[in-house]
Tab-separated table of C-alpha atoms in Angstrom:
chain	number	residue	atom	x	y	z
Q	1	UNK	CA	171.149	37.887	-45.780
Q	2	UNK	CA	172.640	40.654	-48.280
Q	3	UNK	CA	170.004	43.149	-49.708
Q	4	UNK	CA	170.457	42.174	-53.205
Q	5	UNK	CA	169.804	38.307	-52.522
Q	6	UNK	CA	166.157	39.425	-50.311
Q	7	UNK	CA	165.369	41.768	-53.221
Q	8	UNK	CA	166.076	38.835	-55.543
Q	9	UNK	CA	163.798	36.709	-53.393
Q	10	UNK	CA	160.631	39.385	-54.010
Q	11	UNK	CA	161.652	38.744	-57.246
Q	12	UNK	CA	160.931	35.435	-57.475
Q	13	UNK	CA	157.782	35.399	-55.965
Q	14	UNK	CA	154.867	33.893	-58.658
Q	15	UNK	CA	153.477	37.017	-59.967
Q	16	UNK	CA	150.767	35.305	-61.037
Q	17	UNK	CA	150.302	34.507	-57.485
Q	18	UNK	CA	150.830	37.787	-55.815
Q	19	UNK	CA	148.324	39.576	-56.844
Q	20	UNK	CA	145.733	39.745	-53.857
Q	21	UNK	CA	142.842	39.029	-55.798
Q	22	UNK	CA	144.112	36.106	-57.266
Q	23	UNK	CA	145.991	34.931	-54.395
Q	24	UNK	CA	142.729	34.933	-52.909
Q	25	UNK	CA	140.665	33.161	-55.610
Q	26	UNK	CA	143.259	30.169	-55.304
Q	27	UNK	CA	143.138	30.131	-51.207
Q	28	UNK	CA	139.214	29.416	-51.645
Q	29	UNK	CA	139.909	27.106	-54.495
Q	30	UNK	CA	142.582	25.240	-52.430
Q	31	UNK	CA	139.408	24.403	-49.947
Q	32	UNK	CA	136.648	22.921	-51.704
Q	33	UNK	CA	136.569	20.772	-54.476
Q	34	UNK	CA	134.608	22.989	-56.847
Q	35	UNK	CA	133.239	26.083	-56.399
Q	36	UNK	CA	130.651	28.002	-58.040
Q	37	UNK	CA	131.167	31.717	-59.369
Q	38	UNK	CA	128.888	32.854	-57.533
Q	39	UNK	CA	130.451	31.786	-53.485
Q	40	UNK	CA	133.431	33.506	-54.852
Q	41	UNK	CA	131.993	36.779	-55.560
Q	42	UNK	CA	130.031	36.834	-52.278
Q	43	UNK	CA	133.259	36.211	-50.709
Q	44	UNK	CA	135.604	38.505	-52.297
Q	45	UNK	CA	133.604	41.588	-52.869
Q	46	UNK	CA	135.218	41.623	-56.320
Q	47	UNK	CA	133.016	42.599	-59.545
Q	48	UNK	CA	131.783	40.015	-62.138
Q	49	UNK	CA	134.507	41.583	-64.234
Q	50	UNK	CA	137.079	42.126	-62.014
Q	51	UNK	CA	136.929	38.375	-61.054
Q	52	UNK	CA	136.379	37.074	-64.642
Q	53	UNK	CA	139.404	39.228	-65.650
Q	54	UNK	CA	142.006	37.395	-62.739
Q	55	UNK	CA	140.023	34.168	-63.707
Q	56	UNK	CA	140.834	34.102	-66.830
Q	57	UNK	CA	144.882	34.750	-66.245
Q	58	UNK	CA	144.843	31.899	-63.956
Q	59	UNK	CA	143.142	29.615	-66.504
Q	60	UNK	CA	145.150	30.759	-68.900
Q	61	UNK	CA	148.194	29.795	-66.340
Q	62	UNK	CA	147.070	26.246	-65.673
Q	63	UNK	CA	146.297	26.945	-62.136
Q	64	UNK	CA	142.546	26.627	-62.634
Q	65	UNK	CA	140.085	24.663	-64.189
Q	66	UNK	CA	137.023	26.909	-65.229
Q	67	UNK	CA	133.561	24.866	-66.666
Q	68	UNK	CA	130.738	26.520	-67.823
Q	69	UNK	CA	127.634	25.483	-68.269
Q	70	UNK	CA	123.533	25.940	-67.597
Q	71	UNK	CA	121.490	25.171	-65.338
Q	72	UNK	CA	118.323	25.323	-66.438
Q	73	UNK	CA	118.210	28.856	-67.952
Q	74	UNK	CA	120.941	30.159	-65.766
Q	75	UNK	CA	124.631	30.218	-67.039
Q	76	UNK	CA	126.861	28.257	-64.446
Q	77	UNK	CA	130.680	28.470	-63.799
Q	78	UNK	CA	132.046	26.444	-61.341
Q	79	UNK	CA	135.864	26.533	-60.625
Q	80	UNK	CA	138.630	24.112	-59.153
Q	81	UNK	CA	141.950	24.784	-58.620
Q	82	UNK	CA	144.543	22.164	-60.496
Q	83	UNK	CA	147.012	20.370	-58.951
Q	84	UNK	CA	149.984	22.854	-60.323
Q	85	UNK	CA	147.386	25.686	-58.867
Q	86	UNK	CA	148.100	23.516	-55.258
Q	87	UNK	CA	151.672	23.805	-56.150
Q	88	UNK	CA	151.969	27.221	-57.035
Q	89	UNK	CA	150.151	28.220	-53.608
Q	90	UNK	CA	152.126	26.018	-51.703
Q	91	UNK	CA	155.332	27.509	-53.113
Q	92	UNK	CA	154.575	31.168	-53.119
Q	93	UNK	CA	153.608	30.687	-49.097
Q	94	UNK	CA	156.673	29.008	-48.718
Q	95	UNK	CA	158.710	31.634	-50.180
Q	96	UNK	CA	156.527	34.283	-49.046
Q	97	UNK	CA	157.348	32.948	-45.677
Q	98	UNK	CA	160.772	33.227	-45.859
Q	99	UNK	CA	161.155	36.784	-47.460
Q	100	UNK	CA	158.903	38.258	-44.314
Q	101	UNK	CA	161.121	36.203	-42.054
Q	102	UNK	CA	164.619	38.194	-43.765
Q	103	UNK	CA	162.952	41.893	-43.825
Q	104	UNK	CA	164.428	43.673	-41.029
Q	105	UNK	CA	162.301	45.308	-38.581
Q	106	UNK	CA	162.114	48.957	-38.903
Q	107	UNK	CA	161.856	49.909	-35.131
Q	108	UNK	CA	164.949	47.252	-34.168
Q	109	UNK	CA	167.049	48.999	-36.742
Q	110	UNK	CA	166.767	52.074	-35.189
Q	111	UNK	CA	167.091	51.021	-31.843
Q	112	UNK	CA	170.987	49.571	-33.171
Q	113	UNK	CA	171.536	52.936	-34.389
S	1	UNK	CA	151.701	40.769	-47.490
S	2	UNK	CA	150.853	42.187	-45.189
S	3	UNK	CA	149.590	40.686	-41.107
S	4	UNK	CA	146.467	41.695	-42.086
S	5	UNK	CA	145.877	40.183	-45.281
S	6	UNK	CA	147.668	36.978	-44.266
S	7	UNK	CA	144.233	36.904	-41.481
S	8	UNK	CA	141.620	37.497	-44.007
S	9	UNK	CA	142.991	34.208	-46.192
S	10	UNK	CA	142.895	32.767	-43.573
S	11	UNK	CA	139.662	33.446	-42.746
S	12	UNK	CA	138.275	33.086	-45.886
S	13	UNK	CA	139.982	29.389	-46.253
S	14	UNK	CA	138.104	28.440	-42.661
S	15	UNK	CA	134.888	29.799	-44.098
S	16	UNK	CA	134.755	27.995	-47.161
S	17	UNK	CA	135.999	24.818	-45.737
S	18	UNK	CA	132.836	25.441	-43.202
S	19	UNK	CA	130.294	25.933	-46.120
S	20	UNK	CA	131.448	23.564	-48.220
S	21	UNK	CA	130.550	20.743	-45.449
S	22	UNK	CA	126.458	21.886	-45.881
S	23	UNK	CA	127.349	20.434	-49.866
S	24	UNK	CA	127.809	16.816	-48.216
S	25	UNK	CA	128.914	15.796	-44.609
S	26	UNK	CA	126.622	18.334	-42.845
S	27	UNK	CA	122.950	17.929	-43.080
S	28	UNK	CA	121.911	20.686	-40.364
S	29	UNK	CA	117.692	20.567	-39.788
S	30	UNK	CA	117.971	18.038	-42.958
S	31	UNK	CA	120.016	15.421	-40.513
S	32	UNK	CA	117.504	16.588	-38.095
S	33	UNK	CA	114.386	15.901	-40.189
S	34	UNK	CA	116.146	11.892	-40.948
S	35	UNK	CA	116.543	11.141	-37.354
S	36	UNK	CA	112.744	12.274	-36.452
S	37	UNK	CA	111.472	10.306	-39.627
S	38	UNK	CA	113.490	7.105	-38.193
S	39	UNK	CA	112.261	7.582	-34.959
S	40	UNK	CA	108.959	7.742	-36.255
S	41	UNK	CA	109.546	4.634	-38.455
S	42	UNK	CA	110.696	2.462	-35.629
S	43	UNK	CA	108.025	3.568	-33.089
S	44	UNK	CA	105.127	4.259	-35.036
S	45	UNK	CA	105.973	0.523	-37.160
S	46	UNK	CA	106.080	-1.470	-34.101
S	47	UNK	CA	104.060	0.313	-32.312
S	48	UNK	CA	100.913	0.726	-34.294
S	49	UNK	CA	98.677	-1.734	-36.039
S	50	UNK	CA	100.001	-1.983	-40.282
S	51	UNK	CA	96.810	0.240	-42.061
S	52	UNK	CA	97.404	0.898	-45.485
S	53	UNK	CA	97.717	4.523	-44.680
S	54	UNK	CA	100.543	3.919	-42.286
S	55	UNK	CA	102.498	1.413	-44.676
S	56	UNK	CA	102.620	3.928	-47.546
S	57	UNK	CA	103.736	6.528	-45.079
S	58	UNK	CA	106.352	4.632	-43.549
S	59	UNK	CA	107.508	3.313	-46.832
S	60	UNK	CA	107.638	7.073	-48.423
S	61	UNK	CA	109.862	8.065	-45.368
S	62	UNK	CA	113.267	7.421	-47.218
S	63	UNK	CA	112.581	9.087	-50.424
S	64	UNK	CA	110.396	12.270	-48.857
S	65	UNK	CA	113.766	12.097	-46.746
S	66	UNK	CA	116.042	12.165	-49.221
S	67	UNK	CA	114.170	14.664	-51.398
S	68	UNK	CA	113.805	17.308	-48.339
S	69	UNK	CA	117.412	16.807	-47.958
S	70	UNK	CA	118.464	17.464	-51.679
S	71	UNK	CA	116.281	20.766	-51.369
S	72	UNK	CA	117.751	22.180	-47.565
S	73	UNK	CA	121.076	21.336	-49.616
S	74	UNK	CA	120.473	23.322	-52.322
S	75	UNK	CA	117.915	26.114	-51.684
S	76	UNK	CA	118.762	26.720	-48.124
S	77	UNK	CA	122.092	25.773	-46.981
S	78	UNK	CA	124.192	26.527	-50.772
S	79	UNK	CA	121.970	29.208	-51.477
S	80	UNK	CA	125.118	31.716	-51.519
S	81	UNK	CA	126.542	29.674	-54.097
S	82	UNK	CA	127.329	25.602	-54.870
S	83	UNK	CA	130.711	24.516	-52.992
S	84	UNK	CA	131.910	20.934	-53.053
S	85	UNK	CA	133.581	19.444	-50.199
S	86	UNK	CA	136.509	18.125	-50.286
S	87	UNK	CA	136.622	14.461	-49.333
S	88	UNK	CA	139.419	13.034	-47.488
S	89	UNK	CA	141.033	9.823	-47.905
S	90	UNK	CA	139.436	8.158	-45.127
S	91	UNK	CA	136.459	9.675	-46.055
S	92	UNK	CA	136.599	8.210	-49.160
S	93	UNK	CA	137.793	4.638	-48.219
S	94	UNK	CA	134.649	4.950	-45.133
S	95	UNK	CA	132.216	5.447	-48.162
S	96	UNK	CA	133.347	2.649	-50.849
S	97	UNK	CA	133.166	0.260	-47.965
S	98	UNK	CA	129.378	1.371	-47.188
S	99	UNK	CA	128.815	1.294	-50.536
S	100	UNK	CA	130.456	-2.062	-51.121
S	101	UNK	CA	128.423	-3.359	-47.632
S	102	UNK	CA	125.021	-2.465	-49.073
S	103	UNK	CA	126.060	-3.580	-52.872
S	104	UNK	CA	126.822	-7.373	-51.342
S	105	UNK	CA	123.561	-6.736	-49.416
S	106	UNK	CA	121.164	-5.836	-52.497
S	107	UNK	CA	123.132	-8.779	-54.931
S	108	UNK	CA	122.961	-11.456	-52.057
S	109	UNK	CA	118.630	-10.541	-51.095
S	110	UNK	CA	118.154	-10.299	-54.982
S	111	UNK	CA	120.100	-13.387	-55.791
S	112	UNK	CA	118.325	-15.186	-53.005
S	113	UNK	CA	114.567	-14.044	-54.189
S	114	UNK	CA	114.978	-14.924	-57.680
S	115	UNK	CA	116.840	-18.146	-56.901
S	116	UNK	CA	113.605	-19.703	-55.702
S	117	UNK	CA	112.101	-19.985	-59.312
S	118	UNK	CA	109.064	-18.225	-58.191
S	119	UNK	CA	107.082	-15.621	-59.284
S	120	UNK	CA	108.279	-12.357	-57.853
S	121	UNK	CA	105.265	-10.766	-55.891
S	122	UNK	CA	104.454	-7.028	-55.581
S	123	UNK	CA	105.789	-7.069	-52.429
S	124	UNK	CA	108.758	-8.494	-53.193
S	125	UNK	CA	109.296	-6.562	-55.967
S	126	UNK	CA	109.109	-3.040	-54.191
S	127	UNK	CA	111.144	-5.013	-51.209
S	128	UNK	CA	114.020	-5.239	-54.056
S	129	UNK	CA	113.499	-2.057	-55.473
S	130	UNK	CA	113.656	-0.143	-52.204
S	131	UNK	CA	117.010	-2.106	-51.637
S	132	UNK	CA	118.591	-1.003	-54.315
S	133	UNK	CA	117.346	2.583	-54.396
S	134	UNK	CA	119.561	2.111	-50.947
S	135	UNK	CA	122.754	1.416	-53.054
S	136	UNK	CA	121.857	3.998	-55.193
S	137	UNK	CA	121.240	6.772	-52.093
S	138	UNK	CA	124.667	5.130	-50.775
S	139	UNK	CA	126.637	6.053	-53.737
S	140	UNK	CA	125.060	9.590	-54.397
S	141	UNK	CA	124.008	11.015	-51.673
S	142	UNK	CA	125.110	9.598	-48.070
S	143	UNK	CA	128.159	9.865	-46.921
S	144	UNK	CA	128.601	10.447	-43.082
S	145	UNK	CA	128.484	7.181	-41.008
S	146	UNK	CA	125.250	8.204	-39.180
S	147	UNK	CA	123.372	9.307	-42.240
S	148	UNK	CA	124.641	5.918	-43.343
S	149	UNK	CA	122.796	4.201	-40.116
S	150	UNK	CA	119.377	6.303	-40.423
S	151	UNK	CA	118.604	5.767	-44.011
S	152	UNK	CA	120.000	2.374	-44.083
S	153	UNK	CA	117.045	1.633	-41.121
S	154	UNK	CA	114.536	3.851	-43.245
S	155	UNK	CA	115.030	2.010	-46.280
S	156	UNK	CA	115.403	-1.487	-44.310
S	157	UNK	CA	112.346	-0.985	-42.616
S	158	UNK	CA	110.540	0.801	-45.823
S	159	UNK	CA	111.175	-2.625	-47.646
S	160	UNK	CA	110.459	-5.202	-45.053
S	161	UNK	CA	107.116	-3.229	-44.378
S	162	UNK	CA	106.834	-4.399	-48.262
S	163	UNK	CA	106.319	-8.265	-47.320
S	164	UNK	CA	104.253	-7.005	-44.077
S	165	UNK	CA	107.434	-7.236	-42.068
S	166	UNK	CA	108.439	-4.233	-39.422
S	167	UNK	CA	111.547	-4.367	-37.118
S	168	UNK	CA	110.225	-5.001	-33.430
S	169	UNK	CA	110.173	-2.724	-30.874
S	170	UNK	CA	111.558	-3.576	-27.354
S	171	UNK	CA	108.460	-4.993	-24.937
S	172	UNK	CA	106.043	-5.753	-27.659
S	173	UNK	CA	105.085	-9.436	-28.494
S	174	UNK	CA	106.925	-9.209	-31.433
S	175	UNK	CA	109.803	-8.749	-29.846
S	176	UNK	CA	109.356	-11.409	-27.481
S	177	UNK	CA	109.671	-14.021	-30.886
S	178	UNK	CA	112.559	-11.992	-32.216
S	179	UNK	CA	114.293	-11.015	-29.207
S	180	UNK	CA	118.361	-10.860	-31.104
S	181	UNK	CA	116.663	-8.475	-33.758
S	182	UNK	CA	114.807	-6.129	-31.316
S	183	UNK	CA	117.966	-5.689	-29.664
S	184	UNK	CA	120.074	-5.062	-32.199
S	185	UNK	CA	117.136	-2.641	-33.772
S	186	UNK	CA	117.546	-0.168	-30.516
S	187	UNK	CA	120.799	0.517	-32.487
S	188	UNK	CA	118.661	2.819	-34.803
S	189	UNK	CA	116.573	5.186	-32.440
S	190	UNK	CA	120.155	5.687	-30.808
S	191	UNK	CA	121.562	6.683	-34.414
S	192	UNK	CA	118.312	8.647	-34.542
S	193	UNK	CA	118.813	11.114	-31.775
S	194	UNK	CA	122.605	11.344	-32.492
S	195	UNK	CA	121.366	12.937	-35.761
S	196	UNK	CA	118.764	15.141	-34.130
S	197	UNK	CA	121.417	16.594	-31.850
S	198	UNK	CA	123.895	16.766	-34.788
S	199	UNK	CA	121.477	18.407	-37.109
S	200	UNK	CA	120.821	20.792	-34.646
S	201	UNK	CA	124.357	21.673	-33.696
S	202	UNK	CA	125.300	22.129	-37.918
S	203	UNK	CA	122.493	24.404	-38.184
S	204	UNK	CA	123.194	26.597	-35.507
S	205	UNK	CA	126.756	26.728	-36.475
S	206	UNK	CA	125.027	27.441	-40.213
S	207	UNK	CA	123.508	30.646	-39.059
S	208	UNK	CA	126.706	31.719	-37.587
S	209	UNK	CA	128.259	31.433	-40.838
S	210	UNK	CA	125.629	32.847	-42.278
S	211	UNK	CA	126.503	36.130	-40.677
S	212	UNK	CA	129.829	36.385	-41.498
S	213	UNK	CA	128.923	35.700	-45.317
S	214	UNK	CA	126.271	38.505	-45.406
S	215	UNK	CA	128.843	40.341	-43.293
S	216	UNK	CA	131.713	39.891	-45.868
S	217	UNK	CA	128.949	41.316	-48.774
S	218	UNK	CA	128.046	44.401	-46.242
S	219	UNK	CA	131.565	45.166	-46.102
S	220	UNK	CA	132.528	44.766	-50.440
S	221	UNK	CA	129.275	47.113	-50.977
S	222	UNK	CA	130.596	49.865	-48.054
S	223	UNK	CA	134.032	49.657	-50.056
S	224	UNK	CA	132.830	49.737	-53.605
């Protein structure tokens, strides 16, 4: 493959997506049906507002579903991914996949040379 | 991304797919705690002579069951945080037909009581009741096949214990007058133990995961 088409391919990867915290948000998301704000801050080490923050971009790109509500006198947010979350995943592993297949390997490279 | 990140995903997909189980299929010492209680039931019922202290007890069983399972669920085993399971297809087709099963069950034993014209007597009454709090248990709350088997017994025995009734225990007299339902009642102890074991092996496999969650919030305080 020519450089310009693998740099176009980093291109197109779902910024949205890429981000790491994000990108990890939807990989829990992708296995469970709902999950509560909570698990995911245990599990990501993230702040409340650091995760709110990348919560609210993927809300606001339709790849989550966030519902609030109380239990008792506790405020409760549990999350689940949407199906065009699924998608999204599915597609930036796919092409993921297929740029780290295309990089060249630094130490082969020089071994040509 | 990088090798390494690829392997925490990873890791972070296994572990909530492993949590999320203790929200529904996995019961851990809650599974354990049904399969003593049935155990219990069967012996204890056709074992022991019917005082009004042992009825009550036996007939409790279910719901204390069902109630100490709803709290290991959600104080013990979700305490990090409420995850759902995600049911599979087969999962879900397994637990409509259980449900559907028990609903044909409960309309055909309430159809036939009322049918007679009678008066419905206390006992009958809770025997009906306790048969359809079964449905209702089906539809919420059970969802494995052997939870499905224990507190199907629990409840069955619960309600026949309502018209003075128990399920007889191999080598009683009982049994001797009833000989197709004591066999086919040796099915539950069975179920019983499978749970114990099972309960057992979830838990233990709980406190493994346990470490790795309190693990994964040692390591996000060392970095922030």
């Amino acid at each position: 493959m020519s450089a310009p088409s693998r740099i176009g391919e980093v291109m197109a990867l779902d910024r949205l997506v890429h981000e790491p915290a994000r990108l990890l948000i939807l990989a829990v998301l992708a296995n469970a049906k709902e999950v509560e704000f909570g698990f995911l801050e245990q599990v990501s080490g993230l702040s409340k507002g650091n995760l709110s923050s990348h919560m609210s971009k993927l809300e606001a790109g339709g790849l989550i579903e966030v519902k609030k509500s109380f239990r008792g006198k506790r405020p409760l947010t549990e999350l689940r991914i949407t199906a065009a979350g699924r998608k999204a995943l599915a597609d930036y592993r796919q092409s993921l996949a297929m740029v780290m297949q295309e990089l060249p390997v630094p130490g082969a490279a020089v071994k040509r040379k | 991304m990088a090798g390494e990140t690829q392997e925490r995903l990873g890791e972070l997909e296994s572990l909530t797919r492993d949590y999320a189980r203790y929200s529904r299929s996995a019961g851990g010492l809650a599974s354990a705690l049904g399969g003593t209680f049935c155990l219990l039931s069967y012996l204890l019922g056709g074992l022991l002579p019917l005082t009004s202290m042992l009825r009550v007890a036996l007939v409790a069983l279910p719901l204390v069951w069902l109630l100490a399972r709803w709290g290991m669920t959600q104080r013990y085993y979700q305490r990090f945080g409420h995850v759902e399971e995600q049911e599979s297809a087969v999962e879900r087709r397994t637990h409509r037909l259980g449900l559907g099963v028990t609903l044909a069950v409960a309309v055909l034993l309430t159809a036939s009581a009322l049918s007679n014209g009678a008066q419905l007597s206390p006992g009958m009454a809770g025997y009906l009741a306790l048969v359809w709090l079964l449905v209702l248990a089906v539809w919420r709350w059970l969802r494995s096949p052997l939870d499905f088997v224990v507190s199907a017994f629990l409840f069955c025995q619960a309600s026949l214990l309502c018209v003075d009734q128990v399920y007889p225990v191999i080598g009683t007299a009982a049994a001797h007058d009833a000989l197709p339902m004591a066999l086919l009642a040796l099915l539950f102890p069975l179920a019983a133990l499978l749970m114990i074991a099972r309960g057992v092996a979830d838990h233990r496999r709980f406190l493994h995961l346990r470490e790795r969650l309190l693990q994964l919030r040692g390591n996000a305080v060392g970095e922030a």
